[in-house]
CSV table of C-alpha atoms in Angstrom, one decimal:
chain,number,residue,atom,x,y,z
A,52,MET,CA,26.2,-24.5,-17.3
A,53,LYS,CA,25.7,-27.0,-14.6
A,54,GLN,CA,28.6,-26.4,-13.0
A,55,LEU,CA,28.0,-22.8,-12.9
A,56,PHE,CA,24.2,-22.9,-11.5
A,57,PHE,CA,25.6,-25.3,-8.5
A,58,LEU,CA,28.3,-23.1,-8.1
A,59,LEU,CA,25.6,-20.1,-7.4
A,60,PHE,CA,23.1,-22.5,-5.3
A,61,VAL,CA,26.2,-23.3,-2.9
A,62,MET,CA,27.1,-19.4,-2.7
A,63,VAL,CA,23.2,-18.7,-2.1
A,64,PHE,CA,23.0,-21.6,0.7
A,65,GLY,CA,26.2,-20.8,2.1
A,66,ILE,CA,25.2,-17.0,2.6
A,67,SER,CA,21.6,-17.9,3.9
A,68,ALA,CA,23.4,-20.7,6.2
A,69,GLY,CA,25.7,-18.1,7.6
A,70,GLN,CA,23.6,-15.8,9.0
A,71,ASN,CA,21.6,-18.8,10.7
A,72,ILE,CA,24.9,-19.9,12.2
A,73,GLY,CA,24.6,-20.5,16.3
A,74,ARG,CA,20.8,-19.9,16.1
A,75,ILE,CA,18.2,-21.9,16.8
A,76,GLU,CA,14.2,-22.1,15.9
A,77,ILE,CA,11.8,-20.5,18.6
A,78,SER,CA,7.9,-19.9,18.3
A,79,GLY,CA,5.9,-17.4,20.0
A,80,THR,CA,2.4,-15.4,19.8
A,81,VAL,CA,2.1,-11.9,19.6
A,82,LYS,CA,-1.0,-11.0,21.7
A,83,VAL,CA,-3.3,-8.1,20.5
A,84,PRO,CA,-5.6,-5.3,21.9
A,85,ALA,CA,-9.6,-7.2,22.0
A,86,GLY,CA,-10.8,-6.6,18.4
A,87,SER,CA,-8.0,-6.3,16.6
A,88,GLU,CA,-6.2,-9.1,14.2
A,89,ALA,CA,-3.3,-10.7,14.8
A,90,GLU,CA,-2.4,-11.8,11.4
A,91,GLY,CA,0.2,-10.2,9.2
A,92,ILE,CA,2.5,-8.4,12.0
A,93,THR,CA,6.0,-8.5,10.9
A,94,ILE,CA,8.9,-9.8,13.4
A,95,PHE,CA,12.4,-8.8,11.8
A,96,ASN,CA,15.7,-10.0,13.2
A,97,LYS,CA,18.0,-6.8,13.4
A,98,ASN,CA,21.0,-9.0,13.8
A,99,SER,CA,20.4,-11.5,11.0
A,100,ASN,CA,18.3,-9.5,8.8
A,101,ARG,CA,16.1,-12.1,8.7
A,102,GLY,CA,12.1,-11.8,9.2
A,103,SER,CA,8.9,-13.7,9.8
A,104,VAL,CA,5.3,-12.7,9.8
A,105,THR,CA,2.3,-14.0,11.8
A,106,ASN,CA,-0.5,-16.2,11.0
A,107,GLN,CA,-4.3,-15.3,11.9
A,108,HIS,CA,-3.8,-16.9,15.1
A,109,GLY,CA,-1.0,-14.1,15.9
A,110,GLU,CA,1.5,-17.3,16.2
A,111,TYR,CA,5.6,-17.0,14.5
A,112,GLU,CA,8.7,-18.7,14.0
A,113,ILE,CA,12.0,-17.7,13.5
A,114,ALA,CA,15.3,-18.1,14.0
A,115,VAL,CA,17.5,-16.4,17.0
A,116,ALA,CA,20.4,-16.4,19.1
A,117,LYS,CA,20.6,-14.9,22.7
A,118,GLY,CA,21.4,-11.4,22.5
A,119,ASP,CA,19.7,-11.0,18.9
A,120,SER,CA,17.0,-7.8,18.9
A,121,LEU,CA,13.6,-8.9,17.4
A,122,TYR,CA,11.6,-6.0,15.9
A,123,PHE,CA,7.5,-6.6,15.9
A,124,SER,CA,5.5,-4.1,14.0
A,125,ALA,CA,2.5,-3.2,12.2
A,126,LEU,CA,0.8,-0.8,10.7
A,127,GLN,CA,-2.4,-0.4,13.0
A,128,PHE,CA,0.2,-1.4,16.6
A,129,GLN,CA,3.3,0.4,18.1
A,130,GLY,CA,6.6,-1.3,17.0
A,131,VAL,CA,8.2,-3.1,19.6
A,132,LEU,CA,11.9,-4.0,20.3
A,133,VAL,CA,13.0,-7.3,21.8
A,134,VAL,CA,16.0,-8.6,22.8
A,135,VAL,CA,16.4,-12.1,23.0
A,136,ASP,CA,17.4,-13.4,26.6
A,137,GLU,CA,18.8,-16.8,27.8
A,138,LYS,CA,15.2,-18.1,29.1
A,139,ALA,CA,13.8,-17.7,25.3
A,140,ILE,CA,16.5,-19.9,24.3
A,141,LYS,CA,16.3,-22.5,26.9
A,142,ASP,CA,12.3,-22.4,26.7
A,143,GLN,CA,12.5,-21.9,22.6
A,144,THR,CA,9.3,-19.6,23.0
A,145,LEU,CA,9.4,-15.8,23.1
A,146,HIS,CA,5.7,-14.4,23.7
A,147,VAL,CA,4.9,-10.2,23.0
A,148,GLU,CA,2.2,-8.2,23.8
A,149,ILE,CA,1.8,-5.3,21.1
A,150,LEU,CA,-0.3,-1.9,21.5
A,151,GLU,CA,-2.5,-0.2,19.2
A,152,GLY,CA,-0.7,2.9,17.3
A,153,ILE,CA,-0.8,6.3,18.2
A,154,ASN,CA,-1.3,8.6,15.0
A,155,GLU,CA,0.7,11.4,14.9
A,156,LEU,CA,-0.9,14.5,13.5
A,157,PRO,CA,1.5,16.7,11.0
A,158,GLU,CA,2.6,19.8,12.9
A,159,VAL,CA,0.2,23.1,11.8
A,160,VAL,CA,1.4,26.4,11.4
A,161,VAL,CA,-1.0,29.2,12.4
A,162,ARG,CA,-0.9,32.2,10.5
A,163,GLU,CA,-2.2,35.8,11.0
A,164,HIS,CA,-5.2,36.8,9.7
A,165,ASP,CA,-7.5,40.0,9.6
A,166,LEU,CA,-10.9,38.3,10.8
A,167,SER,CA,-12.7,39.9,13.4
A,168,GLY,CA,-14.7,37.5,14.6
A,169,ASN,CA,-18.1,39.2,14.2
A,170,ILE,CA,-19.7,37.6,10.9
A,171,THR,CA,-21.6,40.2,9.4
A,172,ALA,CA,-18.2,42.7,9.9
A,173,ASP,CA,-16.2,39.8,8.2
A,174,LEU,CA,-18.8,39.1,5.3
A,175,LYS,CA,-18.6,42.6,4.2
A,176,ASN,CA,-15.1,42.7,3.9
A,177,ILE,CA,-15.0,39.6,1.9
A,178,LYS,CA,-14.0,40.7,-2.1
A,179,VAL,CA,-16.6,39.5,-4.2
A,180,VAL,CA,-16.1,39.2,-8.1
A,181,GLU,CA,-18.7,39.3,-10.6
A,182,LEU,CA,-18.2,36.4,-12.9
A,183,LYS,CA,-19.0,36.9,-17.1
A,184,LEU,CA,-20.4,33.4,-17.9
A,185,PRO,CA,-21.2,32.8,-21.5
A,186,SER,CA,-25.0,32.2,-22.2
A,187,PHE,CA,-26.2,29.6,-24.8
A,188,SER,CA,-29.7,28.7,-25.9
A,189,ALA,CA,-31.3,25.7,-26.3
A,190,ALA,CA,-30.4,25.5,-30.3
A,191,ASP,CA,-27.0,26.5,-29.4
A,192,ILE,CA,-26.6,23.4,-27.1
A,193,SER,CA,-28.0,21.1,-29.8
A,194,LYS,CA,-25.5,22.4,-32.3
A,195,MET,CA,-22.8,21.7,-29.5
A,196,TYR,CA,-23.8,18.2,-28.8
A,197,PRO,CA,-25.4,16.6,-32.0
A,198,ASP,CA,-25.9,13.1,-29.8
A,199,TRP,CA,-27.6,14.6,-26.8
A,200,HIS,CA,-31.5,14.0,-26.5
A,201,PRO,CA,-33.9,14.6,-23.4
A,202,SER,CA,-34.6,11.7,-21.0
A,203,ASP,CA,-38.1,10.3,-21.1
A,204,ASP,CA,-40.7,12.3,-19.2
A,205,VAL,CA,-42.4,10.5,-16.1
A,206,GLN,CA,-45.6,10.2,-17.8
A,207,SER,CA,-44.4,8.3,-20.5
A,208,ALA,CA,-45.0,4.2,-20.5
A,209,PRO,CA,-42.4,2.2,-19.3
A,210,ARG,CA,-40.3,0.6,-21.2
A,211,ASN,CA,-39.2,-3.2,-21.2
A,212,ALA,CA,-35.8,-3.6,-22.5
A,213,ALA,CA,-35.9,-7.3,-22.6
A,214,VAL,CA,-38.8,-7.9,-24.7
A,215,GLU,CA,-37.8,-5.0,-27.2
A,216,SER,CA,-34.5,-6.5,-27.6
A,217,SER,CA,-35.8,-10.2,-28.2
A,218,SER,CA,-39.0,-9.3,-30.6
A,219,ALA,CA,-37.1,-6.2,-32.5
A,220,GLY,CA,-35.8,-8.5,-34.7
A,221,LEU,CA,-39.1,-10.4,-35.4
A,222,GLN,CA,-41.5,-7.5,-36.1
A,223,ASN,CA,-40.7,-7.6,-39.7
A,224,GLY,CA,-39.6,-11.4,-40.3
A,225,ALA,CA,-36.5,-13.0,-39.7
A,226,ASN,CA,-33.5,-10.6,-39.0
A,227,PRO,CA,-30.4,-12.4,-40.6
A,228,LEU,CA,-27.8,-9.9,-39.4
A,229,ALA,CA,-29.0,-10.8,-35.5
A,230,ILE,CA,-28.5,-14.6,-36.3
A,231,ILE,CA,-25.4,-14.6,-37.7
A,232,GLY,CA,-24.0,-12.2,-35.4
A,233,GLY,CA,-25.3,-14.9,-32.9
A,234,LEU,CA,-23.3,-17.8,-34.4
A,235,ILE,CA,-20.4,-15.7,-34.7
A,236,GLU,CA,-20.6,-14.9,-30.6
A,237,LEU,CA,-21.1,-18.8,-30.1
A,238,ILE,CA,-17.8,-19.8,-32.4
A,239,VAL,CA,-15.5,-16.9,-31.0
A,240,PRO,CA,-16.4,-15.4,-27.7
A,241,PRO,CA,-16.4,-12.0,-27.2
A,242,ARG,CA,-13.0,-10.7,-25.6
A,243,LYS,CA,-12.8,-9.8,-21.8
A,244,ASN,CA,-12.4,-6.7,-20.6
A,245,LYS,CA,-8.7,-6.0,-19.3
A,246,PRO,CA,-8.5,-5.2,-15.6
A,247,ALA,CA,-8.4,-1.6,-14.8
A,248,PRO,CA,-4.7,-0.4,-14.0
A,249,GLU,CA,-3.7,-0.3,-10.3
A,250,PRO,CA,-3.7,3.3,-9.2
A,251,TYR,CA,-0.8,5.1,-9.5
A,252,ILE,CA,1.0,6.1,-6.1
A,253,GLY,CA,3.0,9.1,-5.8
A,254,ARG,CA,6.2,10.0,-3.9
A,255,ILE,CA,4.4,11.6,-0.9
A,256,GLU,CA,2.0,8.8,-0.7
A,257,LEU,CA,4.4,6.2,-0.8
A,258,GLU,CA,6.5,7.7,1.9
A,259,LYS,CA,3.1,7.7,3.9
A,260,ILE,CA,2.2,4.3,3.6
A,261,VAL,CA,5.6,3.0,4.5
A,262,ARG,CA,6.0,5.1,7.4
A,263,GLU,CA,2.3,4.3,8.9
A,264,LYS,CA,3.0,0.6,8.0
A,265,TYR,CA,6.3,0.5,10.5
A,266,GLY,CA,6.3,4.0,12.3
A,267,ASP,CA,9.4,6.0,12.7
A,268,ALA,CA,10.9,4.2,15.4
A,269,PHE,CA,11.5,1.2,12.7
A,270,PHE,CA,13.6,3.6,10.7
A,271,ALA,CA,15.4,5.2,13.6
A,272,GLU,CA,16.0,1.6,15.4
A,273,VAL,CA,16.5,-0.8,12.3
A,274,LEU,CA,17.4,1.3,9.4
A,275,LYS,CA,19.9,3.7,11.6
A,276,ILE,CA,17.8,6.6,10.0
A,277,GLU,CA,16.9,10.0,12.3
A,278,LYS,CA,13.6,10.9,11.5
A,279,LYS,CA,14.7,14.1,10.3
A,280,ASP,CA,16.4,12.4,7.2
A,281,ILE,CA,13.4,9.8,6.5
A,282,SER,CA,12.1,11.8,4.0
A,283,ASN,CA,15.7,12.3,2.2
A,284,PHE,CA,15.8,8.7,2.3
A,285,PHE,CA,12.4,8.3,0.2
A,286,ASP,CA,13.6,10.7,-2.1
A,287,PHE,CA,17.1,8.5,-2.9
A,288,CYS,CA,14.9,5.6,-3.1
A,289,GLU,CA,12.7,7.4,-5.4
A,290,GLU,CA,15.4,8.5,-7.5
A,291,SER,CA,16.4,5.0,-8.5
A,292,GLY,CA,12.5,3.8,-8.9
A,293,PHE,CA,11.0,2.9,-5.7
A,294,PRO,CA,8.8,-0.4,-6.9
A,295,ARG,CA,5.5,-0.3,-5.8
A,296,ASN,CA,4.6,-4.0,-6.4
A,297,LEU,CA,6.6,-4.3,-3.2
A,298,LEU,CA,3.5,-2.4,-1.2
A,299,LYS,CA,1.4,-5.7,-2.0
A,300,LYS,CA,0.7,-7.6,1.3
A,301,GLU,CA,2.7,-10.6,-0.1
A,302,LYS,CA,5.9,-8.8,-0.5
A,303,GLU,CA,6.5,-8.0,3.1
A,304,MET,CA,10.0,-9.6,3.4
A,305,ASP,CA,10.8,-8.7,-0.1
A,306,LEU,CA,10.0,-4.8,1.0
A,307,LEU,CA,12.1,-5.0,4.6
A,308,GLU,CA,14.8,-6.6,2.3
A,309,TYR,CA,14.8,-3.6,-0.1
A,310,LEU,CA,14.7,-0.8,2.7
A,311,LEU,CA,17.7,-2.7,4.3
A,312,GLU,CA,19.8,-2.5,1.0
A,313,LYS,CA,18.8,0.7,0.3
A,314,SER,CA,19.4,2.2,4.0
A,315,GLU,CA,22.9,1.1,3.9
A,316,LEU,CA,23.7,3.1,0.4
A,317,PHE,CA,21.7,6.0,2.0
A,318,ARG,CA,24.2,6.2,4.9
A,319,GLU,CA,27.4,5.7,2.7
A,320,ALA,CA,26.3,8.3,0.3
């Protein structure tokens, strides 16, 4: 068993090291527009399939070689593709400036209509349907909702829930059930409510989130998927179950690796 574990470790380490052969570690900063946050910008090396993420000051480190293509991307910024030159290798630094993203609105199809522009005339042409709504009396509603009761009117004396709850059990003597219940809560604390489940992200919302995060240029330049095929690519990913947990901020690099693997399979299909 130990020999098998050692063999797997050597294989993984060999693959990881092989991708960085001939590469050196460089550092740099990503300059963003005034008022924008520089943290969380993704830097992806297309040649080594390795990446990095900027810290709160926009600083990053990544292994590169001359001629490697680095793709800088974030949700609120335009993607930037930079080719590492000899100067960056010599100085072991690479500083990049990134611009705010431009949101492209989807195409809108304008259809013909019968509106004239005259509000009075157009209102007369609107078809009105008379709705036959059921009618109920107060007695009917009372039978339908037996637990319902009217709220206190504004003229009633205000109630003090704290005083009522603390003194209610002593109005006619001590309440043994309340005392026993309090002791049980001290010995066996009540169960905490389970955290609310995370909202489900549908197929269309999934594509919207990822495309806004990286931009269509990322799909074309890094994943080699044309813009017209991006929706088909997400259909392909959804068939095998796109793991939604990869959309979390701490799963940034796992998401990139997943998209790379799926893009290769998509192009081969």
